Structure formats: structure tokens, C-alpha cells
CSV table of C-alpha atoms in Angstrom, one decimal:
chain,number,residue,atom,x,y,z
N,22,MET,CA,92.5,66.5,82.8
N,23,ARG,CA,92.2,68.9,85.8
N,24,ARG,CA,90.3,71.4,83.7
N,25,ALA,CA,87.9,68.7,82.6
N,26,PHE,CA,87.4,67.5,86.1
N,27,SER,CA,86.8,71.0,87.4
N,28,HIS,CA,84.2,71.5,84.7
N,29,ALA,CA,82.5,68.3,85.8
N,30,ILE,CA,82.6,69.4,89.4
N,31,HIS,CA,81.1,72.8,88.4
N,32,LEU,CA,78.2,71.0,86.6
N,33,LEU,CA,77.5,68.6,89.4
N,34,THR,CA,77.6,71.2,92.1
N,35,SER,CA,75.4,73.5,90.1
N,36,ALA,CA,72.8,70.8,89.5
N,37,ALA,CA,72.8,69.9,93.2
N,38,ALA,CA,72.5,73.5,94.3
N,39,LEU,CA,69.7,74.2,91.9
N,40,ALA,CA,67.9,71.0,93.0
N,41,ALA,CA,68.2,72.0,96.6
N,42,ALA,CA,66.9,75.5,95.8
N,43,ALA,CA,63.9,74.0,93.9
N,44,CYS,CA,62.9,72.1,97.0
N,45,ALA,CA,62.8,75.1,99.3
N,46,PRO,CA,60.9,78.3,99.4
N,47,LEU,CA,62.7,81.2,97.6
N,48,PRO,CA,64.6,83.3,100.2
N,49,PRO,CA,64.0,87.0,100.1
N,50,ALA,CA,66.6,88.9,98.0
N,51,PRO,CA,69.4,90.3,100.2
N,52,SER,CA,68.6,93.9,101.0
N,53,ALA,CA,70.9,96.9,100.5
N,54,THR,CA,73.5,97.0,103.2
N,55,PRO,CA,72.1,99.2,106.0
N,56,ALA,CA,74.0,102.1,107.3
N,57,ILE,CA,75.7,100.8,110.5
N,58,PRO,CA,78.2,102.1,113.1
N,59,VAL,CA,81.3,100.6,111.6
N,60,ALA,CA,83.3,98.5,114.1
N,61,ALA,CA,85.8,96.9,111.7
N,62,THR,CA,86.6,96.5,108.0
N,63,ILE,CA,87.2,92.9,106.8
N,64,ASP,CA,88.5,91.7,103.4
N,65,VAL,CA,87.1,88.9,101.2
N,66,VAL,CA,89.8,87.4,98.9
N,67,ALA,CA,89.2,85.3,95.8
N,68,ARG,CA,92.0,82.8,94.9
N,69,ASP,CA,91.0,80.8,91.8
N,70,TRP,CA,88.2,78.5,93.0
N,71,HIS,CA,88.8,79.5,96.6
N,72,THR,CA,87.7,82.4,98.9
N,73,ASP,CA,89.2,83.6,102.2
N,74,VAL,CA,88.0,86.1,104.9
N,75,CYS,CA,90.6,88.4,106.5
N,76,LEU,CA,90.5,90.7,109.5
N,77,ARG,CA,93.0,92.9,111.2
N,78,SER,CA,94.8,91.4,114.2
N,79,GLU,CA,93.5,94.3,116.4
N,80,ASP,CA,90.0,93.3,115.4
N,81,ALA,CA,90.5,89.7,116.3
N,82,ASP,CA,90.0,88.7,119.9
N,83,ALA,CA,92.6,86.6,121.9
N,84,GLY,CA,90.9,83.3,120.8
N,85,VAL,CA,91.3,84.2,117.1
N,86,ARG,CA,94.8,85.6,117.5
N,87,SER,CA,95.8,82.4,119.2
N,88,LEU,CA,95.2,80.5,115.8
N,89,ALA,CA,98.3,82.4,114.5
N,90,SER,CA,100.5,81.3,117.5
N,91,GLY,CA,104.1,81.2,116.4
N,92,PHE,CA,103.9,84.0,113.7
N,93,GLU,CA,105.3,87.4,114.7
N,94,ASP,CA,104.3,90.9,113.6
N,95,VAL,CA,101.0,89.7,112.4
N,96,ARG,CA,98.7,92.6,111.2
N,97,TYR,CA,96.1,90.6,109.3
N,98,LEU,CA,94.7,87.1,109.6
N,99,CYS,CA,93.1,85.3,106.7
N,100,PHE,CA,91.0,82.1,107.0
N,101,GLY,CA,89.7,79.7,104.4
N,102,PHE,CA,88.4,76.1,104.3
N,103,GLY,CA,89.0,72.9,102.3
N,104,ASP,CA,89.0,69.2,102.0
N,105,ARG,CA,91.6,67.7,104.3
N,106,SER,CA,92.8,64.8,102.2
N,107,TYR,CA,93.0,66.8,99.0
N,108,VAL,CA,94.7,69.9,100.6
N,109,VAL,CA,96.9,68.7,103.5
N,110,ARG,CA,97.9,65.3,102.4
N,111,ARG,CA,98.2,66.5,98.8
N,112,ASN,CA,96.6,63.3,97.6
N,113,ARG,CA,95.6,64.4,94.1
N,114,GLY,CA,94.4,61.2,92.6
N,115,ILE,CA,91.1,60.8,90.9
N,116,GLY,CA,89.8,58.8,93.8
N,117,THR,CA,90.4,61.7,96.2
N,118,MET,CA,88.8,64.2,93.8
N,119,LEU,CA,85.7,62.1,93.8
N,120,LEU,CA,85.7,61.6,97.5
N,121,ALA,CA,85.8,65.4,97.9
N,122,LEU,CA,82.2,65.3,96.6
N,123,VAL,CA,80.9,63.5,99.7
N,124,PRO,CA,81.3,64.6,103.3
N,125,GLY,CA,84.8,64.3,104.6
N,126,ARG,CA,87.2,65.9,107.2
N,127,GLY,CA,87.7,69.6,106.7
N,128,VAL,CA,90.7,71.9,107.2
N,129,VAL,CA,91.1,75.6,107.9
N,130,LEU,CA,93.9,77.4,106.2
N,131,MET,CA,95.2,80.3,108.3
N,132,THR,CA,97.4,82.9,106.6
N,133,ALA,CA,99.3,85.5,108.6
N,134,LEU,CA,100.1,88.8,106.8
N,135,ARG,CA,102.2,91.7,107.8
N,136,ALA,CA,100.0,94.2,105.9
N,137,PRO,CA,96.6,94.3,104.2
N,138,PRO,CA,95.8,91.6,101.6
N,139,THR,CA,95.6,93.5,98.4
N,140,GLU,CA,99.2,93.2,97.3
N,141,ALA,CA,99.5,89.6,98.4
N,142,PHE,CA,96.5,88.4,96.4
N,143,GLY,CA,96.1,91.2,93.9
N,144,ALA,CA,93.9,94.3,94.5
N,145,GLU,CA,91.4,93.0,91.8
N,146,ASN,CA,90.8,89.9,94.0
N,147,VAL,CA,90.1,91.7,97.3
N,148,VAL,CA,86.8,93.3,98.4
N,149,SER,CA,86.7,95.3,101.7
N,150,LEU,CA,83.5,95.3,103.7
N,151,ALA,CA,82.4,97.2,106.8
N,152,ILE,CA,80.7,95.4,109.7
N,153,GLY,CA,79.2,96.5,113.0
N,154,ASP,CA,80.0,95.5,116.6
N,155,ALA,CA,77.6,92.5,116.7
N,156,GLY,CA,78.8,91.3,113.3
N,157,LEU,CA,82.4,91.4,114.4
N,158,GLU,CA,81.7,89.5,117.6
N,159,ARG,CA,79.8,86.8,115.6
N,160,LEU,CA,82.6,86.6,113.1
N,161,ARG,CA,85.1,86.1,115.9
N,162,ALA,CA,83.0,83.3,117.4
N,163,TYR,CA,82.6,81.7,113.9
N,164,LEU,CA,86.4,81.6,113.4
N,165,ARG,CA,87.0,80.3,117.0
N,166,ASN,CA,84.5,77.6,116.6
N,167,ALA,CA,85.7,76.6,113.1
N,168,VAL,CA,88.9,75.1,114.5
N,169,GLU,CA,89.1,71.8,116.4
N,170,ARG,CA,90.8,72.0,119.8
N,171,ASN,CA,93.0,69.6,121.7
N,172,ALA,CA,92.6,68.7,125.4
N,173,ASP,CA,94.4,71.9,126.4
N,174,GLY,CA,92.2,74.1,124.3
N,175,GLY,CA,94.7,74.8,121.6
N,176,ALA,CA,94.1,74.5,117.9
N,177,ILE,CA,95.0,71.2,116.4
N,178,SER,CA,97.7,71.9,113.8
N,179,LEU,CA,98.0,69.8,110.7
N,180,GLY,CA,101.3,71.4,109.5
N,181,ALA,CA,102.6,74.3,107.5
N,182,GLY,CA,100.4,75.8,104.8
N,183,PRO,CA,101.3,75.9,101.1
N,184,TYR,CA,103.6,78.9,101.5
N,185,GLU,CA,105.4,80.7,104.3
N,186,GLY,CA,103.1,82.5,106.7
N,187,GLY,CA,100.3,79.9,106.6
N,188,ALA,CA,99.2,76.9,108.6
N,189,TYR,CA,96.7,74.1,108.3
N,190,LEU,CA,94.4,73.7,111.3
N,191,SER,CA,91.9,70.8,111.9
N,192,ALA,CA,88.4,72.1,111.1
N,193,THR,CA,85.2,71.3,113.0
N,194,ALA,CA,83.1,71.3,109.8
N,195,SER,CA,83.1,68.7,107.1
N,196,TYR,CA,83.8,69.4,103.5
N,197,SER,CA,81.3,68.1,100.9
N,198,LEU,CA,79.7,68.8,97.6
N,199,LEU,CA,77.2,71.2,99.1
N,200,TYR,CA,79.6,72.6,101.8
N,201,THR,CA,82.7,73.9,99.9
N,202,CYS,CA,85.3,76.5,100.8
N,203,ASN,CA,83.0,79.1,99.4
N,204,THR,CA,79.9,78.0,101.3
N,205,TRP,CA,82.1,78.2,104.5
N,206,THR,CA,83.1,81.8,103.5
N,207,ALA,CA,79.5,82.8,102.8
N,208,ASP,CA,78.6,81.4,106.3
N,209,ALA,CA,81.3,83.5,107.9
N,210,LEU,CA,80.1,86.6,106.1
N,211,ARG,CA,76.5,86.0,107.1
N,212,HIS,CA,77.6,85.6,110.7
N,213,ALA,CA,79.3,89.0,110.3
N,214,GLY,CA,75.8,90.5,109.5
N,215,LEU,CA,76.3,90.8,105.7
N,216,PRO,CA,73.3,89.9,103.5
N,217,LEU,CA,74.6,87.0,101.4
N,218,ALA,CA,72.2,84.5,99.8
N,219,PRO,CA,72.0,81.0,101.4
N,220,ILE,CA,73.5,79.2,98.4
N,221,ALA,CA,77.1,80.0,97.5
N,222,VAL,CA,79.0,77.0,96.1
N,223,PHE,CA,81.5,78.8,93.9
N,224,ALA,CA,83.9,81.7,94.4
N,225,ASP,CA,82.0,83.7,91.8
N,226,ASP,CA,78.9,83.2,93.8
N,227,VAL,CA,80.5,84.8,96.8
N,228,MET,CA,82.5,87.5,95.0
N,229,MET,CA,79.5,88.7,93.0
N,230,GLN,CA,77.6,89.4,96.1
N,231,VAL,CA,80.4,90.9,98.1
N,232,ARG,CA,81.3,93.3,95.2
N,233,ARG,CA,77.7,94.5,95.2
N,234,ILE,CA,77.7,95.0,99.0
N,235,GLY,CA,81.1,96.7,98.9
N,236,ALA,CA,79.9,99.1,96.1
N,237,GLU,CA,76.9,100.0,98.2
N,238,GLN,CA,79.0,100.6,101.3
N,239,ARG,CA,81.4,102.8,99.3
N,240,GLU,CA,78.4,104.8,98.1
N,241,ASP,CA,77.3,105.2,101.7
N,242,GLY,CA,80.8,106.3,102.8
N,243,LEU,CA,81.2,103.2,105.1
N,244,ILE,CA,84.5,102.0,103.6
N,245,LEU,CA,87.5,103.4,101.8
N,246,ALA,CA,89.9,101.8,99.3
N,247,SER,CA,92.2,99.3,101.0
N,248,PRO,CA,96.0,99.9,101.1
N,249,LEU,CA,98.5,97.5,99.6
N,250,SER,CA,99.8,94.5,101.5
N,251,ARG,CA,102.7,92.1,101.9
N,252,PRO,CA,102.4,88.5,103.1
N,253,MET,CA,104.7,87.3,105.9
N,254,GLY,CA,108.0,85.8,104.6
N,255,ALA,CA,107.3,86.4,100.9
N,256,GLU,CA,107.5,89.2,98.3
N,257,ARG,CA,104.1,88.0,97.0
N,258,SER,CA,102.0,85.1,98.1
N,259,PRO,CA,101.0,82.7,95.3
N,260,SER,CA,97.3,82.4,94.7
N,261,ALA,CA,95.7,79.3,96.2
N,262,PRO,CA,96.0,76.4,93.7
N,263,ALA,CA,92.9,74.8,92.5
N,264,SER,CA,93.9,71.8,94.6
N,265,ALA,CA,93.2,73.9,97.7
N,266,GLN,CA,89.5,74.0,97.0
């Protein structure tokens, strides 16, 4: 049933995305990644339907690092987005699945790693990308602003994530048919100065583009192969289940 439902979601979102594109002028094709003074290397992770953005803790500012409060020896921070009812409350009924197609409360999944992401999620699922100073600062701001704050300015926690080393945080954005976890990731990458197209509903939409950009950057000598990784508190982190999308 889940496979049939996911296929229906794919058809619905594809139709909606195509309809939206048909009503707007065609955007210019993303240009080849320009040679930039590299300030940081970030990682984009594909987990089934879902995508995350990861950065090293030393490249995160104090505001972003505070989102991993309570986790020790953090070397990498990964962030993703999802529908709150479906992910946090683990309400997997058909009604909740259908409600995920309309705007609803969002959630940010923060995952703390003790090493780079490739071993945690599989090297074949991780693409490293170089960004400049301005892109790094805009990415930091995007991540800081993605999380809802309490009266004291702290992130509003919604509990532990699906595995050790993760936490759910209340998101400022709403989840909907046209603003999925992958749209959120694409927004983060555009804030980082990377030339992603405006429409990115599915993980494949994001990963196809970042693989192209990563290949161009490797040819330009901007990035090297990423080392292996290990998630906090686990030999290997399970990939995000489809229910996290």
C-alpha cells in the first residue's frame, strides 16, 4: 500500500510542479559552477525520498551549533525537513498521508555526526560541494532561521530523532505538496550560492543537479573526495524511512 501511495504522491506532485512551471517564464539553465575562493565544503545526502544538507561544526556559527545542544564531540551537523504530524507524531494513517499534501506544520531533523557523512549514509548517497564565504554565511542564516525559537531564543525541541544522534526541532516553514523536504534542501543550496533550478520536489531532482555541480567542481579542483564517517552513538545510521519525507 505504501508503494502505491508513494507512486500516487509522485504523480500528483509531478503534475503540480509541471503546472506551476507552465504558468511561469522558463528560468535560465543553471550555469556551470564558477571558480570561487572555497570557504567550506558541504555535503548533500540522499536518504530514500529525503535529502539533507550537512556542514562541519567548525564551519557552523554559534547559532547553528546551538541547534546541536546536548550532543558532544560533534564534527558534522546535518539538517533536513519534513511534515510534523507524519514524522514526529508517527501518525501513519491514510488521513495523515493525504494531509501532508496540503500546508501543515513543518519539522527540522538535526543529525549530529562524529565524522563525515559518507559512511553513515553510504558514499554513493553523498555529494560534496564547495561554497564561498558569502554562500556559507547565507547557508548559516538559512539554517538559523529554519528553526522556531522559544522566548529565550532557544530552538523548540520536539523530541529525539529516529535514531541516536538526532533531534526534531520545530520548523518555521510549512510542509506542503509543493514545499517538500527536497524543496527545502534546494532552497538551502541556493542560499549557499549553488545554481539549482527553482523546482525540486523529489530527491532525484536535487541529487541529479548536485551530482552535476559536484562533477564540475572536481574538474575545477575545488573539492576532493570525502572521507568516511560514523554517526554519533551508532555503527551505522539507518537511512531515513520513507515516512520521514
